[in-house]
XYZ file of C-alpha atoms in Angstrom:
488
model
C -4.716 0.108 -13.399
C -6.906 2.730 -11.642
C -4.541 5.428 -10.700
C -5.382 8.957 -8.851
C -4.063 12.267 -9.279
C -1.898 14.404 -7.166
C -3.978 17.531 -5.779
C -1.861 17.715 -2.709
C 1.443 17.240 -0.916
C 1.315 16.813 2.037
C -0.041 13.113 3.516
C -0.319 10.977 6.999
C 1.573 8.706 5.511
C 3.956 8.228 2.789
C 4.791 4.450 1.183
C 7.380 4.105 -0.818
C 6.985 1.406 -2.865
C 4.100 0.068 -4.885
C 4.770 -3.603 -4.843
C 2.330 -6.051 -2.950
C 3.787 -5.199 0.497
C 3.392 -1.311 0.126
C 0.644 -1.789 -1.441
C -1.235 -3.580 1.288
C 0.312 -1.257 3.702
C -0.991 1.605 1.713
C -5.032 -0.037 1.404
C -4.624 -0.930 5.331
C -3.957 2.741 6.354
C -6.201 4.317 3.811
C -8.813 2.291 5.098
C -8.126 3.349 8.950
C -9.478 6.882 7.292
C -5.564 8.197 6.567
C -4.376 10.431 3.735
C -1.530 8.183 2.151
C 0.779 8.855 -0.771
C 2.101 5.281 -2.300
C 5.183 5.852 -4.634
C 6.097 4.007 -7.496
C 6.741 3.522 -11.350
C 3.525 1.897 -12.653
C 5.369 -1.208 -14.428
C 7.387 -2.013 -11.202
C 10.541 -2.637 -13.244
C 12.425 -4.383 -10.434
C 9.324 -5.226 -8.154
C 9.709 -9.561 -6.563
C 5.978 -9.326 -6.630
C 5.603 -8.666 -10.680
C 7.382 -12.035 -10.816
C 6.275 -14.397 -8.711
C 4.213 -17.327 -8.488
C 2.024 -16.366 -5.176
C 2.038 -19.305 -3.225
C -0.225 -18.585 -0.409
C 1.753 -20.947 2.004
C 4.383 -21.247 4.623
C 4.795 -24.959 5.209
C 6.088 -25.691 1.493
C 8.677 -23.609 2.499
C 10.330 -24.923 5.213
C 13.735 -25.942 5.439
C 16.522 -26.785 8.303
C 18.232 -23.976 8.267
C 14.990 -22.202 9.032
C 14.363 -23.937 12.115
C 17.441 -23.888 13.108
C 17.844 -20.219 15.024
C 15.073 -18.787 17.178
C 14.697 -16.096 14.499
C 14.038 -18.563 11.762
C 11.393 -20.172 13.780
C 9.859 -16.172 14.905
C 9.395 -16.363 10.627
C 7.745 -19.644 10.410
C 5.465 -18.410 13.405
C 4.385 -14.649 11.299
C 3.688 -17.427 8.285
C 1.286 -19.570 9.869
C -0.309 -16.565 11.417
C -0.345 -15.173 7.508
C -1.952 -18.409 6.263
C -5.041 -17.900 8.329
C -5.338 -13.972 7.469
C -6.043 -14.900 3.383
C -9.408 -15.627 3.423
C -10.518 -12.907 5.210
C -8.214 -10.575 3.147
C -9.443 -11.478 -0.217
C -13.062 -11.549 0.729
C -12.642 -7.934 2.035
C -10.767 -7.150 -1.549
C -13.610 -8.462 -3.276
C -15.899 -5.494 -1.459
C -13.331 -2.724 -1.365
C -12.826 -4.090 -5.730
C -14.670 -6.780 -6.919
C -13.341 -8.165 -10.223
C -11.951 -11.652 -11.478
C -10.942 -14.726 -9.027
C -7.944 -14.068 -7.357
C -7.301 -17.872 -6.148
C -5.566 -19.867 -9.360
C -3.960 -23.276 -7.007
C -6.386 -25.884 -4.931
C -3.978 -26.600 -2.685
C -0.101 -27.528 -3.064
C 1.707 -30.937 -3.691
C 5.341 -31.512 -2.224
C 7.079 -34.020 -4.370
C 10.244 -35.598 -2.991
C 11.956 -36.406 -6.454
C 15.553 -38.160 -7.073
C 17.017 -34.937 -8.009
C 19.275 -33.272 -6.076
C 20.907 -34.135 -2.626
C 19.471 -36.242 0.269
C 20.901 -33.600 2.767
C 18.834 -30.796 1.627
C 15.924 -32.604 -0.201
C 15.199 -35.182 2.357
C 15.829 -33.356 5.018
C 13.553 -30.413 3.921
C 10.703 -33.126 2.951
C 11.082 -34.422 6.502
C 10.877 -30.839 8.489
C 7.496 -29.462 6.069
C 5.941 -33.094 7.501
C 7.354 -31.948 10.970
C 5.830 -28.912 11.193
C 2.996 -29.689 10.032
C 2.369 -32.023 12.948
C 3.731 -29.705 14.999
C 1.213 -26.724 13.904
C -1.238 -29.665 13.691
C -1.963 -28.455 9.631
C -4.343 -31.124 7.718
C -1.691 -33.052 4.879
C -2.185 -35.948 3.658
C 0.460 -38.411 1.832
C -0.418 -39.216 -2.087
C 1.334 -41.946 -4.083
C 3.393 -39.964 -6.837
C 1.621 -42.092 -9.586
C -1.766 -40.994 -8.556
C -0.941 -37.121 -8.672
C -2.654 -35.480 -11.472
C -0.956 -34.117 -14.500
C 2.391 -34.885 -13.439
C 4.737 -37.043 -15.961
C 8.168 -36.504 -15.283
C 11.025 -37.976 -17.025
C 11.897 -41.064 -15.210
C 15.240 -40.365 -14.306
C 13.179 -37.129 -12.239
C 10.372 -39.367 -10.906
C 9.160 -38.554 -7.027
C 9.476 -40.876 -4.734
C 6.838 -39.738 -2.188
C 4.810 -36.558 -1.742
C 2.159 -35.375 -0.016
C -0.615 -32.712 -0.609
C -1.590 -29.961 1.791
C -5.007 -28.927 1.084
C -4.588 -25.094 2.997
C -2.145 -23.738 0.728
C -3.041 -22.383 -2.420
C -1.686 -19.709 -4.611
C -3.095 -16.688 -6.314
C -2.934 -14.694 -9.618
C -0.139 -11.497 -9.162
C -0.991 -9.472 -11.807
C -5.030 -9.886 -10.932
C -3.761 -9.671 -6.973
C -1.921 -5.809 -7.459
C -4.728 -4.904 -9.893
C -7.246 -4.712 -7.443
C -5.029 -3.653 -4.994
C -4.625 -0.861 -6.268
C -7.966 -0.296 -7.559
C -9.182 -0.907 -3.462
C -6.417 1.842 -2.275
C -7.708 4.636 -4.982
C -11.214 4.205 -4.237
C -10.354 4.382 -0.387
C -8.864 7.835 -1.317
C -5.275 6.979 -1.761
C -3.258 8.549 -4.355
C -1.084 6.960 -6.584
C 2.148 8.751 -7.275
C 4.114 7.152 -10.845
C 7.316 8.624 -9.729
C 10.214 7.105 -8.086
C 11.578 8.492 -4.434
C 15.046 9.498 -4.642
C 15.897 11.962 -1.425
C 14.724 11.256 2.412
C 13.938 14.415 3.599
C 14.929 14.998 7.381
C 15.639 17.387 10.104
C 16.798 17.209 14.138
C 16.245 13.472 14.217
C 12.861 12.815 12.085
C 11.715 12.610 9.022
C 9.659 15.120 6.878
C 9.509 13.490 3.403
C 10.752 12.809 -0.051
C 11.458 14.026 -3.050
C 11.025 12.666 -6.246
C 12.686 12.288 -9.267
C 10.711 15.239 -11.139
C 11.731 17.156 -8.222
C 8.447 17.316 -6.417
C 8.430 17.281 -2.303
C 5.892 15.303 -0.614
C 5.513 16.125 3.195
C 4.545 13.270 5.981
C 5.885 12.760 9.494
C 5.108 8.956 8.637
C 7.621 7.781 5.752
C 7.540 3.596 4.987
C 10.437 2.477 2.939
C 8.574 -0.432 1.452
C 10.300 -0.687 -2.037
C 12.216 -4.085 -1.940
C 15.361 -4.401 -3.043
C 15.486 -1.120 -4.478
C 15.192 0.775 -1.224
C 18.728 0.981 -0.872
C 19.470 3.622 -3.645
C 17.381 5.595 -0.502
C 19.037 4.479 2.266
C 22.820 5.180 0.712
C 21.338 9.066 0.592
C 22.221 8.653 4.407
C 25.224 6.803 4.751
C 25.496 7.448 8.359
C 22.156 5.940 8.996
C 22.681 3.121 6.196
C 26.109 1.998 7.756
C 24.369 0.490 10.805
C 21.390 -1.718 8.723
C 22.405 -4.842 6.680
C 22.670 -3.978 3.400
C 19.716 -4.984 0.471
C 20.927 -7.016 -2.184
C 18.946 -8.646 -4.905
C 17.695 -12.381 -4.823
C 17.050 -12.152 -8.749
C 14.585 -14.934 -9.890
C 13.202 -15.977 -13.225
C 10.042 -17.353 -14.188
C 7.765 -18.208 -16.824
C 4.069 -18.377 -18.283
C 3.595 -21.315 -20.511
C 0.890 -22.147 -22.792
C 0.439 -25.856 -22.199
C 0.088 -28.813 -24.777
C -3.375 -29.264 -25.596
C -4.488 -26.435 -22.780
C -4.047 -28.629 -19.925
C -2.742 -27.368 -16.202
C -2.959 -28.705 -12.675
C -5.274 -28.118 -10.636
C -3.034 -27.528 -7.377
C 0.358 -26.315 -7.096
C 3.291 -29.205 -7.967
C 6.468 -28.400 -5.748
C 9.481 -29.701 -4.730
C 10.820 -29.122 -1.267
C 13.426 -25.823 -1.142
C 16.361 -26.681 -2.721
C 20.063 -25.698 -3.904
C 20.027 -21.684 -2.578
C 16.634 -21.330 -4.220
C 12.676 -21.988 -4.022
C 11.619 -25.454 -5.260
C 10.934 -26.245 -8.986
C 7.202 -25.243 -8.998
C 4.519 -25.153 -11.438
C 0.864 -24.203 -10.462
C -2.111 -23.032 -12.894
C -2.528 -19.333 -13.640
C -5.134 -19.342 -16.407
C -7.090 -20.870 -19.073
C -4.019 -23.373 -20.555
C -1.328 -21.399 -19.399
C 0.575 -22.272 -16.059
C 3.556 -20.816 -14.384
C 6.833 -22.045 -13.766
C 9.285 -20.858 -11.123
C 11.838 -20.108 -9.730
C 15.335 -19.526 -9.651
C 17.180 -17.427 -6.771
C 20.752 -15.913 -7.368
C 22.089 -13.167 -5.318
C 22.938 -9.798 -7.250
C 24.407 -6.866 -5.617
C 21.988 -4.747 -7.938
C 18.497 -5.697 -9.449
C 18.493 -7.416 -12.459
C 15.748 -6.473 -15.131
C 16.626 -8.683 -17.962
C 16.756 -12.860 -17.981
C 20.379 -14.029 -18.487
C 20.070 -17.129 -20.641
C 21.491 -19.790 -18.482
C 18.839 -19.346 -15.754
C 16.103 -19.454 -18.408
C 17.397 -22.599 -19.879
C 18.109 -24.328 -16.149
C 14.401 -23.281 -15.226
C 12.440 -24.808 -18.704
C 14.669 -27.603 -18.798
C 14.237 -28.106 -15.155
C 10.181 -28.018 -15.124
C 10.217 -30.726 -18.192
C 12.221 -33.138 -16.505
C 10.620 -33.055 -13.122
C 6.924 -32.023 -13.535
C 5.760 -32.758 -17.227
C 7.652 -33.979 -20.375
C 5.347 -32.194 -23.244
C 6.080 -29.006 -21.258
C 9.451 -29.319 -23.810
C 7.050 -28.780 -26.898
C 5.151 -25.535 -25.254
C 5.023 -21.896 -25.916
C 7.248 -20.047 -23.813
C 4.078 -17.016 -23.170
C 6.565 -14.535 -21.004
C 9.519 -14.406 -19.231
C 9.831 -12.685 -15.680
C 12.310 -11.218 -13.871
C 11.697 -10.284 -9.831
C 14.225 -9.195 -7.360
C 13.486 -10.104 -3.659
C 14.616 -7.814 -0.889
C 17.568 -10.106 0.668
C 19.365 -8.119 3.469
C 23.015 -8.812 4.435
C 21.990 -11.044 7.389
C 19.227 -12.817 5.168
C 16.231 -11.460 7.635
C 13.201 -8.744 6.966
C 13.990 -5.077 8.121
C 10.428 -4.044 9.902
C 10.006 -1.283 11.788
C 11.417 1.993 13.228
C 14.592 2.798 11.408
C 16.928 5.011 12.895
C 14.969 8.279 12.628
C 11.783 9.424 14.211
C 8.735 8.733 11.726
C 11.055 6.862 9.298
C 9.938 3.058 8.816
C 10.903 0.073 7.197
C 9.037 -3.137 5.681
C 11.144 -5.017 3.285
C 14.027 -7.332 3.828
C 11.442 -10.014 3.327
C 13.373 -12.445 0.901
C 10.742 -15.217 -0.669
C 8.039 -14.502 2.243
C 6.596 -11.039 1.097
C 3.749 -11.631 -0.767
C 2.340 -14.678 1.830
C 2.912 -12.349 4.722
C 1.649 -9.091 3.452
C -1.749 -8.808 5.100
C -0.227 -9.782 9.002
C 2.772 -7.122 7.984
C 0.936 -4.120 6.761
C -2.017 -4.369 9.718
C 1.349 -4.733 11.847
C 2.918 -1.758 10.204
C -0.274 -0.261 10.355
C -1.022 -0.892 14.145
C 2.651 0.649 14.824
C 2.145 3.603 12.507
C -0.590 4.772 14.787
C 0.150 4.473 17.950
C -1.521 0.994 18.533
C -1.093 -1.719 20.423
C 1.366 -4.443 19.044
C 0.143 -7.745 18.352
C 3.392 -9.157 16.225
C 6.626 -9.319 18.189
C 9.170 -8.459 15.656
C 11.508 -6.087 17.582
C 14.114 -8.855 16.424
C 13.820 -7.355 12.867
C 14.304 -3.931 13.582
C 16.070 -2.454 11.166
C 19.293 -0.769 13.110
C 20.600 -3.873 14.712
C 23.525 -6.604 15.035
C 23.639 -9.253 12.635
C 21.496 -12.219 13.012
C 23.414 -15.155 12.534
C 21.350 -17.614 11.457
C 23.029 -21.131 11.884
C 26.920 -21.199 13.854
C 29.703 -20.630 11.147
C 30.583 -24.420 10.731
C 26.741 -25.084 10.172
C 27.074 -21.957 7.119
C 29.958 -23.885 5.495
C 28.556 -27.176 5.127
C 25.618 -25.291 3.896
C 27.438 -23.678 1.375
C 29.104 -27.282 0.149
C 26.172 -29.356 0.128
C 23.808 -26.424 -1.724
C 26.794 -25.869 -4.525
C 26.880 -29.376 -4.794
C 23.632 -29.898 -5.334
C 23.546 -27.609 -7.821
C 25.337 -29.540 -9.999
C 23.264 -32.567 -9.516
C 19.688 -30.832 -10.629
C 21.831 -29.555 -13.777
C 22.490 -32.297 -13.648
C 26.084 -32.871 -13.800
C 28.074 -35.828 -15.090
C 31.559 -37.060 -13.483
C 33.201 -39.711 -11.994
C 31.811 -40.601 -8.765
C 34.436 -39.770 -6.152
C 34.425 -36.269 -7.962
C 32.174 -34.657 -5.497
C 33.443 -35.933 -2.626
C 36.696 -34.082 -3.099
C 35.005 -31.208 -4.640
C 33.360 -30.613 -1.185
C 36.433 -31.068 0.726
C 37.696 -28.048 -1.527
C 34.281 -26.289 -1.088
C 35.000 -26.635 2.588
C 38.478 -25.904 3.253
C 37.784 -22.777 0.913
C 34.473 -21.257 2.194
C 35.976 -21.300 5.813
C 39.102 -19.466 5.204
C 36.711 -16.753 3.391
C 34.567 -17.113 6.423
C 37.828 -16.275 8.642
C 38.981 -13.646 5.872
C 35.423 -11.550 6.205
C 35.265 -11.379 9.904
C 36.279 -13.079 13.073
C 33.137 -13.240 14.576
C 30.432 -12.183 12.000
C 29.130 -15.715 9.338
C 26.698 -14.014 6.286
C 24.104 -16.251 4.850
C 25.443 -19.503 3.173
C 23.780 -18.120 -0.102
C 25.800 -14.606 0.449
C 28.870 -16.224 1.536
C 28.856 -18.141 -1.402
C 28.660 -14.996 -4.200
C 31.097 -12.839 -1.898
C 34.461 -14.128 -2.526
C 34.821 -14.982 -6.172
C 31.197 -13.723 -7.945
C 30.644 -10.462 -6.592
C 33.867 -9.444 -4.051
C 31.312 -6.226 -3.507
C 29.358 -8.316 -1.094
C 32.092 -9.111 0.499
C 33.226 -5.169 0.999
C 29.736 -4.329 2.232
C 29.589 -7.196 4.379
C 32.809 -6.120 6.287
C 31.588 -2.706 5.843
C 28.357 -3.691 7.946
C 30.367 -5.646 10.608
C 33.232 -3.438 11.749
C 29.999 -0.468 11.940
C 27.868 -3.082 14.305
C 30.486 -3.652 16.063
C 31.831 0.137 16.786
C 28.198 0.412 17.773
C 28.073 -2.042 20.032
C 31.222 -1.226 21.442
C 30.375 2.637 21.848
């Protein structure tokens, strides 16, 4: 990767971060003419972006809960105004750093297979087809048996899907190449260091320091490091206190080299499903495609693969999308950790301290909505005039609730329940039934337990009690501070 060396230290702006949000943050202001400092260890060791599968697309994504809170549907809104930004983005890429096509995916297929749980699957098939309409997005239904490359297992056969010809998906590794390469020749410098001290004085911030105990000055800093930026935010516990708290949605995923070289030619999803992204497998090179992704909450990043997920996600991808997938070389393993914040929305903006910024928080969406984000940032950053509401995502705030706590709970049932059906699970019939009663009458005295008023995410609530009680402590942490606040 082209890199640049340090010959001063003192910038416009300093990113910290090097994943595909800071990044593009870092290319947008350096191409506004700014001197900008982007922070990071060159392998990314924790970045989501090193990891993912790139799917340039917001309908695929969709799900109830989404649409259900006036925040969820401000999201949906910044990814349909992403979706038409891509073109334009990569074709100014190409000038700024010409190199190998970025596009891998012609367009995605939704599959509606009889795994998992009518209540999240059909439901989530139904609302992509929704707001599509509503956004008035060109899809058009497929029969399952004329969808190329697919041969499930027959148990895992779809039932319907549809293709939407808009949303592709790109190559990561090729996409933060030339990133890069575009922000160095646009004069911004590279630092392969990590940030571990906010520097600050009478309100505002000055800088950082780094690990190797260099200072880097800038009245514009940009926390824009994922889930890692809060091992900088706890250096102000004061200021930390009063945002929600990043945690880790770990994912695996893996590069395959296919039977006989073959691939899709678009990408092959399911709706979202069971706390995570749907099964998905899209090309990314000459008889090699990926295959993604799981989602568990972590109260740290994870770096390393623990063996279950691996074995859930390859065993997963055979059954549902291809059967000879079984017999093919495992190429590489990946591990990403998106930036999930206590309340499950993005942190953008102003936060807490003059000159101090924030653009993370962004869960699955980062990579899809990092061109509108970092002109946003960038726009903000200067002085400009706004074009993206998103004062609902600033980063010093109440908790968003996203659904009303009885909604949560029967969120957390149904997606632990499903669960076990895409293992899938064997037991007597009337099993589940009373399993969700328990699931229920559990989850809401927890809910009760954690805070009167406050719900978390049904994926946070679910790893707080029992899997990792520090959630919980942070969680209550974050609501009796929002609340002194308020009440102040």
């Amino acid at each position: 990767m082209t890199t640049s060396p340090i010959d001063q230290k003192t910038f416009d702006a300093v990113v910290v971060g090097n994943g595909v949000l800071g990044l593009s943050l870092g290319l947008t202001l350096a191409r506004r003419g700014l001197g900008v400092a982007l922070i990071g260890e060159a392998h990314r060791p924790t970045a989501a972006s090193t990891a993912a599968g790139a799917m340039l697309g917001c309908f695929g994504e969709v799900t109830t809960t989404l649409l259900k809170s006036e925040h969820g549907r401000t999201k949906m809104d910044f990814g349909v105004r992403a979706a038409k930004m891509w073109d334009g983005w990569l074709s100014a890429l190409d000038e700024d750093a010409p190199g190998e096509e970025i596009r891998t995916a012609d367009g995605t297929t939704v599959m509606l297979n009889t795994v998992g749980m009518a209540a999240i699957d059909d439901a989530n098939f139904t609302a992509i087809r929704d707001m599509l309409t509503q956004y008035d997005e060109p899809y058009e239904d497929v029969d399952p048996a004329d969808i190329e490359w697919l041969d499930p297992d027959p148990n895992s056969r779809p039932l319907r899907a549809m293709h939407i010809p808009g949303e592709h998906a790109v190559n990561t590794p090729e996409l933060l190449t030339r990133l890069q390469t575009a922000f160095v020749r646009r004069g911004g410098t590279v630092v392969e260091d990590t940030a571990v001290q906010l520097q600050h004085e009478g309100g505002r911030i000055h800088g950082v320091t780094l690990a190797s105990g260099m200072q880097l000055s800038s009245a514009r800093v940009v926390l824009a490091g994922g889930a890692r930026t809060q091992e900088l935010l706890d250096t102000m516990p004061e200021l930390s206190a009063r945002i929600p708290r990043l945690v880790s949605g770990y994912g695996v995923s893996a590069l395959m080299r296919t039977e006989g070289g073959s691939g899709p030619r678009s990408v092959l999803r399911t709706p979202n499903r069971a706390f995570a992204c749907g099964l998905h497998v899209l090309p990314r090179g000459e008889g090699e495609v990926y295959v993604g992704a799981t989602n568990v909450i972590s109260p740290e990043p994870v770096t390393i693969p623990a063996m279950g997920d691996v074995l859930f996600l390859l065993e997963c991808s055979a059954r549902q999308v291809r059967r000879d997938l079984w017999g093919s070389g495992v190429h590489k393993l990946q591990v990403g950790n998106r930036p999930v914040s206590l309340d499950g929305f993005p942190l953008l903006g102003e936060a807490g301290l003059e000159g101090l910024w924030m653009l993370t928080g962004t869960y699955r969406d980062g990579l899809h909505l990092s061109p509108l984000l970092a002109e946003e940032m960038t726009r903000r950053l200067l002085g400009e005039e706004h074009e993206l509401d998103w004062d609902a995502f600033t980063p010093v705030r109440s908790p968003i609730a996203p659904e009303s706590r009885e909604d949560i709970i029967q969120t957390v049932s149904t997606h632990l329940l499903a669960t076990g059906y895409e293992y899938p699970w064997r037991m007597p019939v009337m099993y589940p039934l009373l399993i969700e009663a328990g699931f229920q009458n559990s989850f809401a005295a927890w809910a009760d337990e954690l805070d009167p008023e406050f719900t978390p995410p049904a994926e946070l609530l679910a790893v707080s009690r029992r899997l990792y009680p520090v959630i919980g402590k942070w969680l209550r942490e974050y609501y009796a501070a929002s609340r002194s606040a308020r009440e102040a």
